[in-house]
XYZ file of N, CA and C in Angstrom:
729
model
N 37.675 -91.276 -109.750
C 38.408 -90.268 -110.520
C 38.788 -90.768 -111.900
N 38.844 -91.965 -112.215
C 39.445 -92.868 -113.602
C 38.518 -92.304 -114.523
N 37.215 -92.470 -113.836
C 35.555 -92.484 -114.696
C 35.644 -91.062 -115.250
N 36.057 -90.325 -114.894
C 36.247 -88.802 -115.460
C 37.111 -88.488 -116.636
N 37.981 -89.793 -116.557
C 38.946 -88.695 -118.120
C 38.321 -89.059 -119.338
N 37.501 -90.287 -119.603
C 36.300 -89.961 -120.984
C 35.887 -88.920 -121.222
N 35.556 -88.444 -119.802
C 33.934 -87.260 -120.010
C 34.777 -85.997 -120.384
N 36.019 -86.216 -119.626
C 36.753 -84.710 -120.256
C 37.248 -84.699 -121.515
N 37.593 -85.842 -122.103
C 38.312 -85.431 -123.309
C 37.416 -85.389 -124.116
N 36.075 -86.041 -124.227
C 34.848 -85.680 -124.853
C 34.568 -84.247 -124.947
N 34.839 -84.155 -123.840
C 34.375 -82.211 -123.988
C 35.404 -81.609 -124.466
N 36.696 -82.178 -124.171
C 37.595 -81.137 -124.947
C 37.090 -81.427 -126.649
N 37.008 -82.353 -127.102
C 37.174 -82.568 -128.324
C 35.742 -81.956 -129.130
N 34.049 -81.594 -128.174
C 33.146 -80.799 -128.766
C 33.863 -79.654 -128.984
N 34.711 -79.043 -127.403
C 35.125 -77.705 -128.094
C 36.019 -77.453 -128.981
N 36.683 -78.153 -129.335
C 37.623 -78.234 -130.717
C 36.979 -77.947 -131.892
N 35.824 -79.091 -132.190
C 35.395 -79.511 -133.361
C 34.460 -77.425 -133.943
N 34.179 -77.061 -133.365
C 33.328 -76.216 -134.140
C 34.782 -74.733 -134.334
N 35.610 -74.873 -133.636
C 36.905 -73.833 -134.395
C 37.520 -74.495 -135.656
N 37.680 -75.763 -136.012
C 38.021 -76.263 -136.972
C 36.833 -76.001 -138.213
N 35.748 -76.197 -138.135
C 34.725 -76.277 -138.274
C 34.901 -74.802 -139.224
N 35.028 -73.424 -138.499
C 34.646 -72.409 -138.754
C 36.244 -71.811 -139.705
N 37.594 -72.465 -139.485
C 38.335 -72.038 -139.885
C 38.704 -72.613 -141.828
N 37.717 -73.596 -142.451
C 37.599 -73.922 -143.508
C 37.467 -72.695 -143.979
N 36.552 -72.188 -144.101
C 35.619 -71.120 -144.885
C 36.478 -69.868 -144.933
N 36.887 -69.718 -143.819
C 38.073 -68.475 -144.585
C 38.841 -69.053 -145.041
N 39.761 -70.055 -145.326
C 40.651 -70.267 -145.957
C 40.341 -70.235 -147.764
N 38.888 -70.720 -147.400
C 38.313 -70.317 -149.047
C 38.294 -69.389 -149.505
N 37.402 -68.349 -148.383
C 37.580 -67.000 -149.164
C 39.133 -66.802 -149.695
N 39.886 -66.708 -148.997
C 41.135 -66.059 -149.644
C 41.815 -66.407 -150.744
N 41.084 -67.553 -151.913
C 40.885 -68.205 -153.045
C 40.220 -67.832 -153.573
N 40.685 -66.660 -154.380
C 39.873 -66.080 -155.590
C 39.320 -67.042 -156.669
N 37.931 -67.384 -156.980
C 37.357 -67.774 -157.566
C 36.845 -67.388 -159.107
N 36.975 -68.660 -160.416
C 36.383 -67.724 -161.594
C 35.413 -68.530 -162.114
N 34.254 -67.733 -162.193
C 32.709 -68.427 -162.749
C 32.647 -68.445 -164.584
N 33.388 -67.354 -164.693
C 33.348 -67.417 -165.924
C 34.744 -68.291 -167.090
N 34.491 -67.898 -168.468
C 35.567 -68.696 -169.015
C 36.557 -67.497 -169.409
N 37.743 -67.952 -169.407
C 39.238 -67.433 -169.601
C 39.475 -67.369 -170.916
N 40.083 -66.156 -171.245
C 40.555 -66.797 -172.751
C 41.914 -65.770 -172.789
N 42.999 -66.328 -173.400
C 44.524 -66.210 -172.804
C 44.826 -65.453 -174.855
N 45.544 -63.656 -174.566
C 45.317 -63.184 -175.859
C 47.048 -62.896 -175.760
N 47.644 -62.985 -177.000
C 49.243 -62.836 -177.056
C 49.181 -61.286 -177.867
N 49.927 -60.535 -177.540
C 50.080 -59.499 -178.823
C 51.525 -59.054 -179.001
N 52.212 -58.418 -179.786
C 53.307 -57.505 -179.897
C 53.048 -56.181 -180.255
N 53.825 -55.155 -180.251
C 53.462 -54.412 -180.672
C 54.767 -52.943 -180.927
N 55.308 -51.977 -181.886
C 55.962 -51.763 -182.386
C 55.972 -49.772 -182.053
N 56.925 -49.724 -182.130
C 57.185 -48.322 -181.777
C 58.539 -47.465 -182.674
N 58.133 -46.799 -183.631
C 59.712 -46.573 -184.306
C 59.826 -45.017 -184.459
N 61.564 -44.804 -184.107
C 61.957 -43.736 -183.900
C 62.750 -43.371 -185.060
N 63.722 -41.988 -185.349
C 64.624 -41.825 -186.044
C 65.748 -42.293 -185.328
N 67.031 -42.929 -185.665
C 67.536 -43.472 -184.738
C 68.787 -42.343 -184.370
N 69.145 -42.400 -183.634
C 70.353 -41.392 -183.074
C 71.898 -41.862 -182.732
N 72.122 -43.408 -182.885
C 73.548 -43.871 -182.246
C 73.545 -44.871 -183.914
N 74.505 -45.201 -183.463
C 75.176 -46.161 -184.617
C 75.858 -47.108 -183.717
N 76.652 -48.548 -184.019
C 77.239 -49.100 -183.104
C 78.118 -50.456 -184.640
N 79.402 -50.126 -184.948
C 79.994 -51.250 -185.506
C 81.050 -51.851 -184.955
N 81.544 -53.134 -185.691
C 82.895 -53.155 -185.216
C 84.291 -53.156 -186.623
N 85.324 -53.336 -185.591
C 85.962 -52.549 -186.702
C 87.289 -53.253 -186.446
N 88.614 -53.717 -187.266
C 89.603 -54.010 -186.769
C 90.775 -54.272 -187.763
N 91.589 -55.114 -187.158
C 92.751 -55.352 -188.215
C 93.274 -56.662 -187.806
N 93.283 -57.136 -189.210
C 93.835 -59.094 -189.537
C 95.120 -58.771 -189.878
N 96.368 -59.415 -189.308
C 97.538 -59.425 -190.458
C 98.000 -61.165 -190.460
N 99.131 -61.685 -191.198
C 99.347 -62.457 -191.393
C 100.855 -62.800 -191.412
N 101.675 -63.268 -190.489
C 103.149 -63.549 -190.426
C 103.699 -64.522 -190.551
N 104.885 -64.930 -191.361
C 105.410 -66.669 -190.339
C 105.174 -66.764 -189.219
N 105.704 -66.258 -188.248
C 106.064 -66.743 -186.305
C 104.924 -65.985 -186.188
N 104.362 -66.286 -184.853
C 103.392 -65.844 -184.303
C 103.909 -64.589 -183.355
N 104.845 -64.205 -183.296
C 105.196 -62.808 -182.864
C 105.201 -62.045 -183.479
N 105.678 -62.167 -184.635
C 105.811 -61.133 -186.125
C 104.014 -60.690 -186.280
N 103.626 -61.735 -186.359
C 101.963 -61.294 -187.172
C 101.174 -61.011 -185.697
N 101.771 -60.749 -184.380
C 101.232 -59.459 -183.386
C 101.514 -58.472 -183.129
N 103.227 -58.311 -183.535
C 103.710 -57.292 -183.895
C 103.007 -55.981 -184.691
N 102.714 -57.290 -185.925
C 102.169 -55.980 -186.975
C 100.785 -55.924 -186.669
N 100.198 -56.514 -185.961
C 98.576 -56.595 -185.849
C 98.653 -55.287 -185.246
N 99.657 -54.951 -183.974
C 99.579 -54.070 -182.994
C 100.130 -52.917 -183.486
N 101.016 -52.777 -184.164
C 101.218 -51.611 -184.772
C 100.274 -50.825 -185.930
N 99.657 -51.925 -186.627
C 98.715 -51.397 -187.245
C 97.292 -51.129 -186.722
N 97.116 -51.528 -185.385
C 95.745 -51.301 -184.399
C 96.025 -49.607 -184.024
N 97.090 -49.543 -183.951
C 97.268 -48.029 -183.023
C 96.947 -47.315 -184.358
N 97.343 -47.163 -185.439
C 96.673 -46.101 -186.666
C 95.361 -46.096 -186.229
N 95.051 -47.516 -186.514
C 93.239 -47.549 -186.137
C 92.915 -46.567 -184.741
N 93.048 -46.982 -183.924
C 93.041 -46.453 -182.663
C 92.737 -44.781 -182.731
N 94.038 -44.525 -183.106
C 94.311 -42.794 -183.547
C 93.515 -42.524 -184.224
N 93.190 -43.140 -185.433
C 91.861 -42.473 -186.563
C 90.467 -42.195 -185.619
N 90.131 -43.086 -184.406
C 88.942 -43.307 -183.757
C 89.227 -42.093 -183.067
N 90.151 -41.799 -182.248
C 89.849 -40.600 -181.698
C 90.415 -39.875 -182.223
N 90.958 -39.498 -183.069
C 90.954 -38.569 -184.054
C 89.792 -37.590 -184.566
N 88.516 -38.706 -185.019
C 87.176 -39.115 -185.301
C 86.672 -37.925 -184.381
N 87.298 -38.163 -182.865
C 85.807 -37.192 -182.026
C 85.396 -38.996 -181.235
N 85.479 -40.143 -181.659
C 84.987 -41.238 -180.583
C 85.812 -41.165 -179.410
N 84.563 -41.160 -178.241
C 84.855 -40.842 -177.123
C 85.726 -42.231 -175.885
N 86.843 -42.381 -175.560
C 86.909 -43.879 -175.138
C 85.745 -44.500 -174.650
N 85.057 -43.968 -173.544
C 83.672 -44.898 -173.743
C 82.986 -45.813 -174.516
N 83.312 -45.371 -175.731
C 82.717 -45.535 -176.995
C 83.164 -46.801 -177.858
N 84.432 -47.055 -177.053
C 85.351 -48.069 -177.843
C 85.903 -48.879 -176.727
N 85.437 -50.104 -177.280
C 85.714 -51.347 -176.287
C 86.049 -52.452 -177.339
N 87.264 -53.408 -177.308
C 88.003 -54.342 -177.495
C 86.754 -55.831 -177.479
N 86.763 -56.159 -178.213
C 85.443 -57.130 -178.557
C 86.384 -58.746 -178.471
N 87.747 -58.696 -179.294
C 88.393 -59.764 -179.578
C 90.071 -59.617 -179.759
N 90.681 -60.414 -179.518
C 92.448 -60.808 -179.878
C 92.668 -62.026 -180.029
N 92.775 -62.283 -181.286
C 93.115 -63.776 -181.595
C 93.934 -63.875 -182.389
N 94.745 -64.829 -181.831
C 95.785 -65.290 -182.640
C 95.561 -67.032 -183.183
N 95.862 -67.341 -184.168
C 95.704 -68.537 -185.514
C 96.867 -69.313 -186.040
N 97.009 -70.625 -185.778
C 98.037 -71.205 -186.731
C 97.340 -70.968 -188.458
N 98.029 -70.840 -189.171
C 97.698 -71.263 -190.338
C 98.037 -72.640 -191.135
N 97.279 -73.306 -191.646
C 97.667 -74.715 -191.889
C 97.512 -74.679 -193.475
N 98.734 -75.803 -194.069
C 98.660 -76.553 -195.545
C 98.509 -77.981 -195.348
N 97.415 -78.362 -195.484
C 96.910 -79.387 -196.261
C 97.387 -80.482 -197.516
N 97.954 -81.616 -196.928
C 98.336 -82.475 -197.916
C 97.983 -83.583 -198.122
N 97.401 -84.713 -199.314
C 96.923 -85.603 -199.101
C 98.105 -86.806 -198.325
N 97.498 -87.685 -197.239
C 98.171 -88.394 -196.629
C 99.111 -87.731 -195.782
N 99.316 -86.336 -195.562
C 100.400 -85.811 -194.852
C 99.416 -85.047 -193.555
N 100.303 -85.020 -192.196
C 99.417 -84.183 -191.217
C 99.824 -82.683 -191.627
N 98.633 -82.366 -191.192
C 98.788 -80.393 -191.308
C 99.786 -80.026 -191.058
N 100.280 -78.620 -191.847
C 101.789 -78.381 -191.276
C 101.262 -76.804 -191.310
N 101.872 -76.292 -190.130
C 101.691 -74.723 -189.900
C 103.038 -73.994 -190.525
N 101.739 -73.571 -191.676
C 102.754 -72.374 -192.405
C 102.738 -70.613 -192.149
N 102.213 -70.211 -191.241
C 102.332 -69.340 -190.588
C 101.458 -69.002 -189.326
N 101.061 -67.575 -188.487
C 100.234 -66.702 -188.107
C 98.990 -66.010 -188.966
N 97.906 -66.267 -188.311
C 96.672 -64.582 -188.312
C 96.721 -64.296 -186.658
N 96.648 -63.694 -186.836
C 96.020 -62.347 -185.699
C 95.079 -61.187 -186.294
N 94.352 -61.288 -185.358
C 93.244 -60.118 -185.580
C 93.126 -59.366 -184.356
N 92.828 -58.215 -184.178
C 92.507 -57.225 -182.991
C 91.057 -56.348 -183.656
N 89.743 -56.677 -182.828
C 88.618 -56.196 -183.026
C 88.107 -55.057 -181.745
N 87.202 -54.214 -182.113
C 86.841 -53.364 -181.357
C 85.509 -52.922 -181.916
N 84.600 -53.112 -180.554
C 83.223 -52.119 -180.942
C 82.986 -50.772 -180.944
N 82.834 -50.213 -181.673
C 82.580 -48.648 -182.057
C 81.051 -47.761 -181.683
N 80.636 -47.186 -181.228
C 79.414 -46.404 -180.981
C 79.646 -45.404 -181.509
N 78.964 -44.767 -182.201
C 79.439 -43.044 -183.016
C 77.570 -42.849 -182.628
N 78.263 -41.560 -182.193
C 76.860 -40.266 -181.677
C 76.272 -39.457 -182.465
N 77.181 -39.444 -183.486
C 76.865 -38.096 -184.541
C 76.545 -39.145 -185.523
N 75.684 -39.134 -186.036
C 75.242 -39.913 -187.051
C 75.784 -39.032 -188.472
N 76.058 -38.130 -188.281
C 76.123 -37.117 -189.406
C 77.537 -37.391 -189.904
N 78.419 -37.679 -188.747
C 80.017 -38.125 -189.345
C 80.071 -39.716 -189.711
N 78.989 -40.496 -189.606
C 79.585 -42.011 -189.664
C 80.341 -42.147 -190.967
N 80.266 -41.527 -191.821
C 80.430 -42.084 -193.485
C 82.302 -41.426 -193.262
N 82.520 -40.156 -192.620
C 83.603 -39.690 -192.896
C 84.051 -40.802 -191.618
N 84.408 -41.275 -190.403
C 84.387 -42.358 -189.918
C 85.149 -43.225 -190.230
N 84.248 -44.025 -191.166
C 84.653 -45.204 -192.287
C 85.103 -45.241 -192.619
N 86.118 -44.160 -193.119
C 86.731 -43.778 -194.314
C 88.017 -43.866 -193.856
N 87.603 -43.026 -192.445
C 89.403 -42.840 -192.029
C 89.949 -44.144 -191.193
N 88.944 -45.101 -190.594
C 89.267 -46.397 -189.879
C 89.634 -47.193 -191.837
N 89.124 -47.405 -192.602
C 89.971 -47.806 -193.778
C 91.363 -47.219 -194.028
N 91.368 -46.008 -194.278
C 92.704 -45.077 -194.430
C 93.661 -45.581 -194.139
N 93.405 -45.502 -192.087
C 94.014 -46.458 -191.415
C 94.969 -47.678 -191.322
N 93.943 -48.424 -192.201
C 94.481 -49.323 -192.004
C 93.549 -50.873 -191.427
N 92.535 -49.952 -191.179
C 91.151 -51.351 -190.652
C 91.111 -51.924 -191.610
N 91.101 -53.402 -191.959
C 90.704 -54.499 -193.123
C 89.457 -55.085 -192.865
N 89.005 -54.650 -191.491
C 87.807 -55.551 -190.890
C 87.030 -54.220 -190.708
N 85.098 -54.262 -191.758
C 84.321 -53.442 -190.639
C 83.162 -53.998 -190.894
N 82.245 -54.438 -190.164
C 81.487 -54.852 -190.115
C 80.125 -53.970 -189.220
N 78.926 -53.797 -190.191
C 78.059 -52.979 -189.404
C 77.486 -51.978 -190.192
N 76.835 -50.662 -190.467
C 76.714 -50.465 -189.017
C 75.353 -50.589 -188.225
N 75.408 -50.735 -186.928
C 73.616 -51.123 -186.392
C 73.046 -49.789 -186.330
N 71.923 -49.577 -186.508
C 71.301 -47.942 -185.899
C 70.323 -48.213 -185.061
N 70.487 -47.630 -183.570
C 69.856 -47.914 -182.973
C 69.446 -46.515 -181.991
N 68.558 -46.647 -180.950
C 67.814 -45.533 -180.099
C 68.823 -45.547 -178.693
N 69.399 -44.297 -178.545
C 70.265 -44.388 -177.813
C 69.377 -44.153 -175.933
N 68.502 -43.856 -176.093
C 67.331 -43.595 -175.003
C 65.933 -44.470 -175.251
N 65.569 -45.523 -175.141
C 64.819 -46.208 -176.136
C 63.878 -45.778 -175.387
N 63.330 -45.386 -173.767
C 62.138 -45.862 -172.575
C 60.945 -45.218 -173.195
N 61.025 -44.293 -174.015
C 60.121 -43.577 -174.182
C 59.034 -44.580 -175.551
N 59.546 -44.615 -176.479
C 59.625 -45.674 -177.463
C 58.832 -47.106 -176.711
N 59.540 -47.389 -176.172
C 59.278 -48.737 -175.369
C 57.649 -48.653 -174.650
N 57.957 -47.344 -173.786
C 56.602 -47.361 -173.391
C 55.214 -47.239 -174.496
N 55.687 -46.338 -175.205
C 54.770 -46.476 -176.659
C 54.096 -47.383 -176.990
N 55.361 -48.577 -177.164
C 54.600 -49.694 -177.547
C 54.218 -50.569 -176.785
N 53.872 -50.434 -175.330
C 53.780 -51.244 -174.379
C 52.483 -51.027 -174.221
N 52.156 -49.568 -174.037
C 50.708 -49.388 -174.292
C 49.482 -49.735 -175.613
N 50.480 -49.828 -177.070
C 49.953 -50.095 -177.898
C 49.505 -51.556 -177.778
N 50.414 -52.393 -177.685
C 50.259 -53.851 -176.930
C 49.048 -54.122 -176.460
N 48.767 -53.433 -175.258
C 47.907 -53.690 -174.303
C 46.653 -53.250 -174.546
N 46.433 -52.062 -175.680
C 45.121 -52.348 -176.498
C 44.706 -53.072 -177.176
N 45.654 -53.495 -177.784
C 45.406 -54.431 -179.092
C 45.007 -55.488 -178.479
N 45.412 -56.162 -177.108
C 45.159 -57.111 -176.823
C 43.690 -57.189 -176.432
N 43.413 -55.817 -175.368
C 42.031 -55.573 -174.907
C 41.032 -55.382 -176.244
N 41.236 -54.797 -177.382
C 40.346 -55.017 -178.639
C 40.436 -56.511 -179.191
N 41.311 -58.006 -179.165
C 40.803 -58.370 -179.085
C 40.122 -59.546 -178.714
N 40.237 -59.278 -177.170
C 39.474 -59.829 -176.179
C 37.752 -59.505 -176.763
N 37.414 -57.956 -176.961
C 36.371 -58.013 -177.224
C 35.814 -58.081 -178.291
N 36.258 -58.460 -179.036
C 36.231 -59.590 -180.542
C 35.441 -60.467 -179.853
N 36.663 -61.569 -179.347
C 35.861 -62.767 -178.975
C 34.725 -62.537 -178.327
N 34.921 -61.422 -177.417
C 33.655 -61.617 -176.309
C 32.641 -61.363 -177.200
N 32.390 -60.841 -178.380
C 31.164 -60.547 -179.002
C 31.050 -61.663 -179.771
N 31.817 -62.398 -180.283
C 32.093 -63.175 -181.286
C 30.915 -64.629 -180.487
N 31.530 -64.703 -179.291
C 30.598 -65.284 -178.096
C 29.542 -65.363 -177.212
N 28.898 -63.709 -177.708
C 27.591 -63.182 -177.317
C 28.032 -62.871 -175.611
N 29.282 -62.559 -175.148
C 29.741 -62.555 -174.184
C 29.932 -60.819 -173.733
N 30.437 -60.700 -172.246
C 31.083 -59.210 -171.784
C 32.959 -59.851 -171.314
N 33.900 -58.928 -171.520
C 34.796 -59.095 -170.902
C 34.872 -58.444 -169.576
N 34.534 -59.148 -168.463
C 34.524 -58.554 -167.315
C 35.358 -58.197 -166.425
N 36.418 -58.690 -166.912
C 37.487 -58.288 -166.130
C 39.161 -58.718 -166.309
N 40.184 -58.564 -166.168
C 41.701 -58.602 -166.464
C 42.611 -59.639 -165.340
N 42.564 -60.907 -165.677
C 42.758 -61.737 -164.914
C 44.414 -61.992 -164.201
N 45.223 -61.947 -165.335
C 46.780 -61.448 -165.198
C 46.813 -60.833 -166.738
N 48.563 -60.016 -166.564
C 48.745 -59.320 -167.354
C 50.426 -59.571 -167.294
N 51.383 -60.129 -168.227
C 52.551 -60.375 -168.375
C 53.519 -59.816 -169.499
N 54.531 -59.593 -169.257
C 55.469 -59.251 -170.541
C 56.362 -60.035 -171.113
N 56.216 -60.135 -172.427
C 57.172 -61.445 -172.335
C 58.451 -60.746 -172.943
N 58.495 -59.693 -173.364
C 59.883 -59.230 -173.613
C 59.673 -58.049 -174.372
N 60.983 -57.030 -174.305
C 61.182 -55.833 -175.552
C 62.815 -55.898 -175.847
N 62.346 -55.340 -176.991
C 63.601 -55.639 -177.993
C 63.598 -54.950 -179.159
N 64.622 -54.558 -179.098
C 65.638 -53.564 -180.648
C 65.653 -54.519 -181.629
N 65.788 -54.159 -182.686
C 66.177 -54.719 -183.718
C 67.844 -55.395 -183.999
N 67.853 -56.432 -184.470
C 69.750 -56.690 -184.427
C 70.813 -56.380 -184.825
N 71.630 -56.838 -185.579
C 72.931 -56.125 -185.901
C 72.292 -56.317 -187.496
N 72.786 -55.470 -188.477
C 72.401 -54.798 -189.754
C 73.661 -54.964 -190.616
N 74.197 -55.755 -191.016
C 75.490 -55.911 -191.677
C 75.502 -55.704 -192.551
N 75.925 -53.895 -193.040
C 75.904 -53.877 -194.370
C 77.278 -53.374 -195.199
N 78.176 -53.120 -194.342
C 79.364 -53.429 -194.842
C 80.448 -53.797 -194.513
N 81.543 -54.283 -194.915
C 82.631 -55.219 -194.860
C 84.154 -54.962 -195.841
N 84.848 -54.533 -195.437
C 85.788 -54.291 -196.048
C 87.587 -55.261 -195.573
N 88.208 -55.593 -196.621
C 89.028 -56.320 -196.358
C 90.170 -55.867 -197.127
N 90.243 -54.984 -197.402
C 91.330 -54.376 -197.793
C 91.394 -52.741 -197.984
N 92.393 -51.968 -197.429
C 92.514 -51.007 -197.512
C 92.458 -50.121 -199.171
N 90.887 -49.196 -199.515
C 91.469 -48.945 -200.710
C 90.704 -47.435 -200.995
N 91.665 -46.819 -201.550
C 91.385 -45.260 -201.548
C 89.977 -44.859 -201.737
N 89.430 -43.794 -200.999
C 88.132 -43.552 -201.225
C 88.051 -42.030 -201.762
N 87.274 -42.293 -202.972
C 86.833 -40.604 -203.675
C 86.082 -39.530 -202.889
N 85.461 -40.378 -202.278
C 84.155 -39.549 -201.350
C 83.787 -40.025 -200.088
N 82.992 -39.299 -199.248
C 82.494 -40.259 -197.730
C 81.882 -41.253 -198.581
N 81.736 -42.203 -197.816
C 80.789 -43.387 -197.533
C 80.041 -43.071 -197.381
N 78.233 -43.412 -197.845
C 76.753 -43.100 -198.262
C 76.598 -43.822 -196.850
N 75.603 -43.042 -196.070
C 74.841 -43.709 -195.003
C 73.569 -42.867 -195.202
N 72.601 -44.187 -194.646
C 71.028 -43.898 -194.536
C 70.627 -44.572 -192.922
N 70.289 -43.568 -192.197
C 69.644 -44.460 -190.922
C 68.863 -44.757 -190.933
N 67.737 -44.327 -191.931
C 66.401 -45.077 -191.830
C 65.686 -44.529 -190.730
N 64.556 -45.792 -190.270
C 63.994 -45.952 -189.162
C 64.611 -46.902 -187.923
N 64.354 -46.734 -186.715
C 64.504 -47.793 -185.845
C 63.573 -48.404 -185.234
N 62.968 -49.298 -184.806
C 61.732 -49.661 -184.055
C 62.354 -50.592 -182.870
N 61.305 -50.352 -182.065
C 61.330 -51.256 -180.753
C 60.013 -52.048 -180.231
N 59.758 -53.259 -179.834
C 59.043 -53.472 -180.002
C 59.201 -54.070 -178.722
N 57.293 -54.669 -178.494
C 57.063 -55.093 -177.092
C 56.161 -56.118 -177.093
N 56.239 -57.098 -176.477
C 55.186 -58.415 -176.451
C 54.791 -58.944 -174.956
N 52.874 -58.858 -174.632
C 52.462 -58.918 -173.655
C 51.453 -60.227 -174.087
N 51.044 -60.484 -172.537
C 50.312 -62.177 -172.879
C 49.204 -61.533 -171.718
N 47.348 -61.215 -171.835
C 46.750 -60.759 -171.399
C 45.820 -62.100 -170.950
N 45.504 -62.185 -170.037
C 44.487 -63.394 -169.552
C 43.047 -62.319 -169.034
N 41.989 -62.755 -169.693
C 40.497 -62.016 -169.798
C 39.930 -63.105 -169.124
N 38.742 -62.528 -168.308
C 37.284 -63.191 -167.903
C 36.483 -63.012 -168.629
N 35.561 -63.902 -169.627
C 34.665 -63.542 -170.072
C 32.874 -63.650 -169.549
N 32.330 -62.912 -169.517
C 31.127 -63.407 -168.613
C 29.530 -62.989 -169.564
N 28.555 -63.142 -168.750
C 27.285 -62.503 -169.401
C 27.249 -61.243 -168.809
């Protein structure tokens, strides 16, 4: 009976060897293979609307001895602001608190340490206005107010997807024209779309075009131009090129 367990494990181990044997080859197939050469194309590409929102910010600096005094008045003079905004027609939605800071103020002496000669405080807030048609009257009355701080304004697409897709598709030609650049350029065919990635979309940034620091009577609205807005889109296309 000893003489027998060679002969069996011999046989177990023929019948092993040809399932191992056979289970290589699919594992290959399921490894997509490329005969041909790759060539990796970047593009961007741009989509511009009339723009419909606006978005600044807006606020008030004051300056006190004690640091209670100069929040005092920061805060009493925020609520004019405040009131002018919805006054305006801005919807609270619309207005969100960006910053509150309060500041020693320092004098500087040679050989002497800093000595705090008073308070700043500032109270900031971001603004969205819908009506593009009132921004200038707006401005006018957050100065009126009492705002010393405005900074802005951005114009931007308050629904961008449509836009976006625009240029997502524009992208993705440009890239496929030119893939087949090269491929001719190479006596080649582009045979096929190997991956296809986005590397991002994006608005344009903040537009700073005005700034005011002191309250001072205005003859007329404030001149606004919205221009254009664009949005733009950037894709990274990987091609097969073949005969």
């Amino acid at each position: 009976m000893p003489t027998l367990r060679p002969l069996l494990l011999a046989f177990a181990l023929a019948a092993a060897l040809p399932m191992t044997s056979h289970a290589r080859p699919a594992a290959d197939l399921a490894t997509p293979t490329t005969q041909g050469t790759l060539l990796s194309v970047s593009t961007t590409a741009e989509a511009s609307r009339t723009p419909d929102i606006a978005t600044l910010s807006t606020g008030v600096v004051t300056q006190a001895a004690d640091a209670n005094a100069a929040m005092r008045d920061n805060a009493t003079q925020m609520d004019k602001v405040m009131a002018a905004l919805r006054a305006a027609g801005i919807a609270p939605r619309d207005i969100q608190t960006s910053g509150i800071n309060l500041n020693p103020q320092y004098r500087y002496a040679e050989n002497q340490p800093p000595a705090i000669v008073g308070y700043q405080a500032s109270n900031t807030v971001n603004v969205k206005v819908r009506e593009l048609a009132r921004l200038g009257k707006v401005l006018d009355a957050l100065v009126a107010q009492g705002a010393n701080q405005i900074n802005g304004p951005r114009f931007g697409i308050d629904q961008p997807e449509a836009a976006l897709e625009e240029a997502r598709l524009a992208a993705v030609k440009k890239a496929q024209a030119q893939a087949q650049t090269y491929a001719r350029a190479l006596g080649l065919q582009v045979k096929r779309v190997v991956s296809i990635s986005e590397g991002g979309a994006s608005q344009p940034g903040p537009m700073p075009v005005m700034r005011m620091m002191a309250a001072t009577p205005m003859e007329k609205d404030t001149a606004i131009s919205p221009g254009e807005s664009s949005v733009s889109v950037s894709v990274e296309m990987v091609f097969e090129l073949g005969q």
